[in-house]
Amino acid sequence: MLARTPRLPPHSKTVAPAKGAEAVDVAAGLHLARAKDRPLVRALGTASEIGSWKSLLALSAGTYALGLLARDRRLAGAGRHMLEAGILAGVVKTSLKRTVHRTRPNVLMDEGFYARGWSGTSVGPWQSFPSGHSALSAAVACAAARAYPEIQAPAYAVATGVITAQVLRGAHFPADVLAGAAIGIAAEFAVDRLREGHRRPER
């Protein structure tokens, strides 16, 4: 059994999902998470922790360090790019979580209430939007694939698995993971453009 969600923050109140896109998103999230308590989905959720910020930043930093030690410029460059993209994605997603709050699907399913609004909160069950696992997984996968196109398929497959698991386990609604993935992709692209600008010779 999950622990009861702490009381609502002072600035929040229980609401009904608005009609339209939000209602569709909530309904889809509840439907996709209907098996969240089954052993297979729980195991998938545990495995998806490879997409946590601690795991991915450790992987990125480790890749960078290994590249430096091995004097492998390509590997070191990949690790640095993964690290920078992951950090930028993390900063953006954290900023959004501190700006808005939204309860996770498992709160609605297990405790019967849904809340969203301004501003953000540090209470985990109210940090559904956006998905941090999705943001960092997408950022790091895109960075790795850019450096090593030959691993593009498995890198994207792992990231997709992590992102999908967040919905199936009831941790995020579909819109949360889509927003997170978009943040990760944009962060990696921004870091690559910035690095490209630094590499471009002056005229």
PDB file of C-alpha atoms in Angstrom:
ATOM      1  CA  MET A   1       0.000   0.000   0.000  1.00  0.00           C
ATOM      2  CA  LEU A   2       1.186   3.483  -0.842  1.00  0.00           C
ATOM      3  CA  ALA A   3       1.525   5.973   1.991  1.00  0.00           C
ATOM      4  CA  ARG A   4      -1.241   8.544   2.135  1.00  0.00           C
ATOM      5  CA  THR A   5      -0.475  11.709   0.212  1.00  0.00           C
ATOM      6  CA  PRO A   6       0.340  14.670   2.465  1.00  0.00           C
ATOM      7  CA  ARG A   7      -2.348  17.310   2.788  1.00  0.00           C
ATOM      8  CA  LEU A   8      -2.852  19.774  -0.019  1.00  0.00           C
ATOM      9  CA  PRO A   9      -0.488  22.749  -0.050  1.00  0.00           C
ATOM     10  CA  PRO A  10      -2.141  26.011   1.078  1.00  0.00           C
ATOM     11  CA  HIS A  11      -2.256  27.344  -2.481  1.00  0.00           C
ATOM     12  CA  SER A  12      -3.863  24.224  -3.953  1.00  0.00           C
ATOM     13  CA  LYS A  13      -7.368  22.827  -4.078  1.00  0.00           C
ATOM     14  CA  THR A  14      -8.975  19.668  -5.381  1.00  0.00           C
ATOM     15  CA  VAL A  15     -10.466  20.174  -8.848  1.00  0.00           C
ATOM     16  CA  ALA A  16     -12.207  18.183 -11.541  1.00  0.00           C
ATOM     17  CA  PRO A  17     -10.224  17.743 -14.774  1.00  0.00           C
ATOM     18  CA  ALA A  18     -11.305  20.394 -17.256  1.00  0.00           C
ATOM     19  CA  LYS A  19     -13.202  19.337 -20.315  1.00  0.00           C
ATOM     20  CA  GLY A  20     -11.292  18.794 -23.516  1.00  0.00           C
ATOM     21  CA  ALA A  21      -7.618  17.921 -23.742  1.00  0.00           C
ATOM     22  CA  GLU A  22      -7.023  17.713 -20.001  1.00  0.00           C
ATOM     23  CA  ALA A  23      -9.962  15.365 -19.462  1.00  0.00           C
ATOM     24  CA  VAL A  24      -8.754  13.141 -22.309  1.00  0.00           C
ATOM     25  CA  ASP A  25      -5.241  13.135 -20.855  1.00  0.00           C
ATOM     26  CA  VAL A  26      -6.470  12.176 -17.390  1.00  0.00           C
ATOM     27  CA  ALA A  27      -8.754   9.449 -18.739  1.00  0.00           C
ATOM     28  CA  ALA A  28      -5.927   8.011 -20.860  1.00  0.00           C
ATOM     29  CA  GLY A  29      -3.538   8.085 -17.914  1.00  0.00           C
ATOM     30  CA  LEU A  30      -5.963   6.221 -15.677  1.00  0.00           C
ATOM     31  CA  HIS A  31      -6.684   3.650 -18.368  1.00  0.00           C
ATOM     32  CA  LEU A  32      -3.017   2.998 -19.143  1.00  0.00           C
ATOM     33  CA  ALA A  33      -2.136   2.704 -15.445  1.00  0.00           C
ATOM     34  CA  ARG A  34      -4.930   0.270 -14.613  1.00  0.00           C
ATOM     35  CA  ALA A  35      -2.394  -2.554 -14.106  1.00  0.00           C
ATOM     36  CA  LYS A  36       0.060  -0.454 -12.068  1.00  0.00           C
ATOM     37  CA  ASP A  37      -0.072  -2.770  -9.048  1.00  0.00           C
ATOM     38  CA  ARG A  38       0.644  -5.970 -10.955  1.00  0.00           C
ATOM     39  CA  PRO A  39       4.086  -7.516 -10.376  1.00  0.00           C
ATOM     40  CA  LEU A  40       5.192  -7.136 -13.994  1.00  0.00           C
ATOM     41  CA  VAL A  41       4.398  -3.414 -14.069  1.00  0.00           C
ATOM     42  CA  ARG A  42       6.014  -2.916 -10.676  1.00  0.00           C
ATOM     43  CA  ALA A  43       9.150  -4.635 -11.982  1.00  0.00           C
ATOM     44  CA  LEU A  44       9.064  -2.450 -15.087  1.00  0.00           C
ATOM     45  CA  GLY A  45       8.791   0.608 -12.875  1.00  0.00           C
ATOM     46  CA  THR A  46      11.786  -0.483 -10.848  1.00  0.00           C
ATOM     47  CA  ALA A  47      13.819  -1.083 -14.008  1.00  0.00           C
ATOM     48  CA  SER A  48      12.826   2.352 -15.314  1.00  0.00           C
ATOM     49  CA  GLU A  49      14.781   3.952 -12.470  1.00  0.00           C
ATOM     50  CA  ILE A  50      17.710   3.770 -14.872  1.00  0.00           C
ATOM     51  CA  GLY A  51      16.108   6.964 -16.157  1.00  0.00           C
ATOM     52  CA  SER A  52      16.357   8.795 -12.834  1.00  0.00           C
ATOM     53  CA  TRP A  53      18.498  11.921 -12.725  1.00  0.00           C
ATOM     54  CA  LYS A  54      21.000  10.252 -10.394  1.00  0.00           C
ATOM     55  CA  SER A  55      21.481   7.255 -12.693  1.00  0.00           C
ATOM     56  CA  LEU A  56      21.715   9.230 -15.918  1.00  0.00           C
ATOM     57  CA  LEU A  57      24.007  11.941 -14.602  1.00  0.00           C
ATOM     58  CA  ALA A  58      26.255   9.244 -13.100  1.00  0.00           C
ATOM     59  CA  LEU A  59      26.294   7.450 -16.460  1.00  0.00           C
ATOM     60  CA  SER A  60      27.092  10.680 -18.288  1.00  0.00           C
ATOM     61  CA  ALA A  61      29.806  11.749 -15.868  1.00  0.00           C
ATOM     62  CA  GLY A  62      31.277   8.247 -15.936  1.00  0.00           C
ATOM     63  CA  THR A  63      31.364   8.228 -19.721  1.00  0.00           C
ATOM     64  CA  TYR A  64      33.082  11.605 -19.735  1.00  0.00           C
ATOM     65  CA  ALA A  65      35.646  10.501 -17.156  1.00  0.00           C
ATOM     66  CA  LEU A  66      36.342   7.228 -18.963  1.00  0.00           C
ATOM     67  CA  GLY A  67      36.863   9.096 -22.226  1.00  0.00           C
ATOM     68  CA  LEU A  68      39.342  11.443 -20.579  1.00  0.00           C
ATOM     69  CA  LEU A  69      41.243   8.602 -18.925  1.00  0.00           C
ATOM     70  CA  ALA A  70      41.370   6.608 -22.156  1.00  0.00           C
ATOM     71  CA  ARG A  71      42.258   9.741 -24.136  1.00  0.00           C
ATOM     72  CA  ASP A  72      39.316   8.943 -26.398  1.00  0.00           C
ATOM     73  CA  ARG A  73      38.098  12.319 -27.642  1.00  0.00           C
ATOM     74  CA  ARG A  74      34.934  10.896 -29.154  1.00  0.00           C
ATOM     75  CA  LEU A  75      33.934   9.117 -25.951  1.00  0.00           C
ATOM     76  CA  ALA A  76      34.823  12.101 -23.767  1.00  0.00           C
ATOM     77  CA  GLY A  77      32.875  14.400 -26.081  1.00  0.00           C
ATOM     78  CA  ALA A  78      29.871  12.103 -25.920  1.00  0.00           C
ATOM     79  CA  GLY A  79      29.995  11.993 -22.120  1.00  0.00           C
ATOM     80  CA  ARG A  80      30.296  15.750 -21.851  1.00  0.00           C
ATOM     81  CA  HIS A  81      27.422  16.279 -24.269  1.00  0.00           C
ATOM     82  CA  MET A  82      25.251  13.780 -22.374  1.00  0.00           C
ATOM     83  CA  LEU A  83      26.081  15.513 -19.096  1.00  0.00           C
ATOM     84  CA  GLU A  84      25.371  19.019 -20.372  1.00  0.00           C
ATOM     85  CA  ALA A  85      22.132  18.000 -22.094  1.00  0.00           C
ATOM     86  CA  GLY A  86      20.979  16.138 -18.989  1.00  0.00           C
ATOM     87  CA  ILE A  87      21.752  19.060 -16.698  1.00  0.00           C
ATOM     88  CA  LEU A  88      19.926  21.535 -18.931  1.00  0.00           C
ATOM     89  CA  ALA A  89      16.900  19.241 -19.197  1.00  0.00           C
ATOM     90  CA  GLY A  90      16.957  18.826 -15.423  1.00  0.00           C
ATOM     91  CA  VAL A  91      17.056  22.577 -14.811  1.00  0.00           C
ATOM     92  CA  VAL A  92      14.104  23.182 -17.144  1.00  0.00           C
ATOM     93  CA  LYS A  93      11.933  20.390 -15.720  1.00  0.00           C
ATOM     94  CA  THR A  94      12.694  21.438 -12.132  1.00  0.00           C
ATOM     95  CA  SER A  95      11.795  25.040 -12.946  1.00  0.00           C
ATOM     96  CA  LEU A  96       8.446  23.907 -14.352  1.00  0.00           C
ATOM     97  CA  LYS A  97       7.736  21.688 -11.353  1.00  0.00           C
ATOM     98  CA  ARG A  98       8.310  24.718  -9.142  1.00  0.00           C
ATOM     99  CA  THR A  99       5.942  26.774 -11.289  1.00  0.00           C
ATOM    100  CA  VAL A 100       2.932  24.438 -11.481  1.00  0.00           C
ATOM    101  CA  HIS A 101       1.578  21.523  -9.496  1.00  0.00           C
ATOM    102  CA  ARG A 102      -0.393  18.504 -10.649  1.00  0.00           C
ATOM    103  CA  THR A 103      -1.192  15.328  -8.759  1.00  0.00           C
ATOM    104  CA  ARG A 104       0.040  12.052 -10.163  1.00  0.00           C
ATOM    105  CA  PRO A 105      -2.342   9.422 -11.593  1.00  0.00           C
ATOM    106  CA  ASN A 106      -1.703   7.061  -8.670  1.00  0.00           C
ATOM    107  CA  VAL A 107      -2.994   9.727  -6.270  1.00  0.00           C
ATOM    108  CA  LEU A 108      -6.249   9.990  -8.181  1.00  0.00           C
ATOM    109  CA  MET A 109      -6.551   6.213  -8.489  1.00  0.00           C
ATOM    110  CA  ASP A 110      -5.672   5.352  -4.876  1.00  0.00           C
ATOM    111  CA  GLU A 111      -6.988   8.352  -2.967  1.00  0.00           C
ATOM    112  CA  GLY A 112      -9.685   9.760  -5.231  1.00  0.00           C
ATOM    113  CA  PHE A 113      -8.615  13.332  -5.751  1.00  0.00           C
ATOM    114  CA  TYR A 114      -6.942  15.412  -8.432  1.00  0.00           C
ATOM    115  CA  ALA A 115      -5.286  18.813  -8.046  1.00  0.00           C
ATOM    116  CA  ARG A 116      -3.505  21.163 -10.398  1.00  0.00           C
ATOM    117  CA  GLY A 117      -2.660  24.835 -10.576  1.00  0.00           C
ATOM    118  CA  TRP A 118      -0.127  27.461  -9.615  1.00  0.00           C
ATOM    119  CA  SER A 119       2.406  27.498  -8.096  1.00  0.00           C
ATOM    120  CA  GLY A 120       4.661  24.493  -7.690  1.00  0.00           C
ATOM    121  CA  THR A 121       5.315  22.448  -4.579  1.00  0.00           C
ATOM    122  CA  SER A 122       8.111  20.286  -3.233  1.00  0.00           C
ATOM    123  CA  VAL A 123       5.629  17.508  -2.383  1.00  0.00           C
ATOM    124  CA  GLY A 124       6.393  14.577  -4.716  1.00  0.00           C
ATOM    125  CA  PRO A 125       2.806  13.427  -5.353  1.00  0.00           C
ATOM    126  CA  TRP A 126       2.029  16.919  -6.696  1.00  0.00           C
ATOM    127  CA  GLN A 127       4.972  16.966  -9.120  1.00  0.00           C
ATOM    128  CA  SER A 128       3.474  15.059 -12.017  1.00  0.00           C
ATOM    129  CA  PHE A 129       4.191  17.758 -14.619  1.00  0.00           C
ATOM    130  CA  PRO A 130       6.547  17.425 -16.379  1.00  0.00           C
ATOM    131  CA  SER A 131       8.166  13.989 -16.137  1.00  0.00           C
ATOM    132  CA  GLY A 132      11.793  14.251 -15.065  1.00  0.00           C
ATOM    133  CA  HIS A 133      12.574  10.666 -16.066  1.00  0.00           C
ATOM    134  CA  SER A 134      11.300  11.438 -19.567  1.00  0.00           C
ATOM    135  CA  ALA A 135      13.216  14.704 -19.863  1.00  0.00           C
ATOM    136  CA  LEU A 136      16.582  13.308 -18.823  1.00  0.00           C
ATOM    137  CA  SER A 137      16.164  10.008 -20.676  1.00  0.00           C
ATOM    138  CA  ALA A 138      15.380  11.809 -23.924  1.00  0.00           C
ATOM    139  CA  ALA A 139      18.225  14.294 -23.480  1.00  0.00           C
ATOM    140  CA  VAL A 140      20.865  11.674 -22.716  1.00  0.00           C
ATOM    141  CA  ALA A 141      19.648   9.254 -25.404  1.00  0.00           C
ATOM    142  CA  CYS A 142      19.723  11.978 -28.068  1.00  0.00           C
ATOM    143  CA  ALA A 143      23.213  13.067 -27.001  1.00  0.00           C
ATOM    144  CA  ALA A 144      24.543   9.499 -27.061  1.00  0.00           C
ATOM    145  CA  ALA A 145      22.945   8.820 -30.445  1.00  0.00           C
ATOM    146  CA  ARG A 146      24.397  12.004 -31.903  1.00  0.00           C
ATOM    147  CA  ALA A 147      27.916  10.968 -30.882  1.00  0.00           C
ATOM    148  CA  TYR A 148      27.463   7.306 -31.817  1.00  0.00           C
ATOM    149  CA  PRO A 149      24.831   6.941 -34.583  1.00  0.00           C
ATOM    150  CA  GLU A 150      25.391   3.180 -34.531  1.00  0.00           C
ATOM    151  CA  ILE A 151      23.703   2.948 -31.105  1.00  0.00           C
ATOM    152  CA  GLN A 152      20.787   5.183 -32.061  1.00  0.00           C
ATOM    153  CA  ALA A 153      18.211   2.364 -32.094  1.00  0.00           C
ATOM    154  CA  PRO A 154      19.011   0.892 -28.649  1.00  0.00           C
ATOM    155  CA  ALA A 155      19.458   4.339 -27.086  1.00  0.00           C
ATOM    156  CA  TYR A 156      16.045   5.474 -28.282  1.00  0.00           C
ATOM    157  CA  ALA A 157      14.496   2.120 -27.352  1.00  0.00           C
ATOM    158  CA  VAL A 158      15.723   2.368 -23.757  1.00  0.00           C
ATOM    159  CA  ALA A 159      14.533   5.975 -23.454  1.00  0.00           C
ATOM    160  CA  THR A 160      11.145   5.036 -24.892  1.00  0.00           C
ATOM    161  CA  GLY A 161      10.886   2.182 -22.414  1.00  0.00           C
ATOM    162  CA  VAL A 162      11.635   4.479 -19.488  1.00  0.00           C
ATOM    163  CA  ILE A 163       9.111   7.044 -20.714  1.00  0.00           C
ATOM    164  CA  THR A 164       6.381   4.459 -21.293  1.00  0.00           C
ATOM    165  CA  ALA A 165       6.930   2.925 -17.859  1.00  0.00           C
ATOM    166  CA  GLN A 166       6.128   6.226 -16.158  1.00  0.00           C
ATOM    167  CA  VAL A 167       2.592   6.110 -17.543  1.00  0.00           C
ATOM    168  CA  LEU A 168       2.053   2.401 -16.938  1.00  0.00           C
ATOM    169  CA  ARG A 169       3.164   2.668 -13.306  1.00  0.00           C
ATOM    170  CA  GLY A 170       0.806   5.588 -12.662  1.00  0.00           C
ATOM    171  CA  ALA A 171       3.569   8.083 -11.986  1.00  0.00           C
ATOM    172  CA  HIS A 172       2.650  10.455 -14.830  1.00  0.00           C
ATOM    173  CA  PHE A 173      -0.140  11.279 -17.235  1.00  0.00           C
ATOM    174  CA  PRO A 174       0.604  11.036 -20.988  1.00  0.00           C
ATOM    175  CA  ALA A 175       0.936  14.833 -21.318  1.00  0.00           C
ATOM    176  CA  ASP A 176       3.542  14.839 -18.541  1.00  0.00           C
ATOM    177  CA  VAL A 177       5.830  12.385 -20.326  1.00  0.00           C
ATOM    178  CA  LEU A 178       5.321  14.040 -23.720  1.00  0.00           C
ATOM    179  CA  ALA A 179       6.279  17.396 -22.220  1.00  0.00           C
ATOM    180  CA  GLY A 180       9.261  15.815 -20.505  1.00  0.00           C
ATOM    181  CA  ALA A 181      10.464  14.152 -23.705  1.00  0.00           C
ATOM    182  CA  ALA A 182      10.083  17.439 -25.596  1.00  0.00           C
ATOM    183  CA  ILE A 183      12.167  19.202 -22.938  1.00  0.00           C
ATOM    184  CA  GLY A 184      14.895  16.578 -23.242  1.00  0.00           C
ATOM    185  CA  ILE A 185      15.006  16.709 -27.034  1.00  0.00           C
ATOM    186  CA  ALA A 186      15.074  20.504 -27.024  1.00  0.00           C
ATOM    187  CA  ALA A 187      17.786  20.599 -24.346  1.00  0.00           C
ATOM    188  CA  GLU A 188      20.040  18.251 -26.303  1.00  0.00           C
ATOM    189  CA  PHE A 189      19.494  20.240 -29.496  1.00  0.00           C
ATOM    190  CA  ALA A 190      20.263  23.526 -27.719  1.00  0.00           C
ATOM    191  CA  VAL A 191      23.484  22.135 -26.238  1.00  0.00           C
ATOM    192  CA  ASP A 192      24.546  20.793 -29.636  1.00  0.00           C
ATOM    193  CA  ARG A 193      23.886  24.150 -31.339  1.00  0.00           C
ATOM    194  CA  LEU A 194      25.850  25.956 -28.647  1.00  0.00           C
ATOM    195  CA  ARG A 195      28.784  23.591 -28.999  1.00  0.00           C
ATOM    196  CA  GLU A 196      28.611  23.849 -32.778  1.00  0.00           C
ATOM    197  CA  GLY A 197      28.812  27.620 -32.472  1.00  0.00           C
ATOM    198  CA  HIS A 198      31.935  27.306 -30.342  1.00  0.00           C
ATOM    199  CA  ARG A 199      33.511  24.930 -32.855  1.00  0.00           C
ATOM    200  CA  ARG A 200      32.730  27.126 -35.864  1.00  0.00           C
ATOM    201  CA  PRO A 201      35.838  29.137 -36.876  1.00  0.00           C
ATOM    202  CA  GLU A 202      35.592  32.891 -36.852  1.00  0.00           C
ATOM    203  CA  ARG A 203      35.479  34.606 -40.210  1.00  0.00           C
TER     204      ARG A 203
END
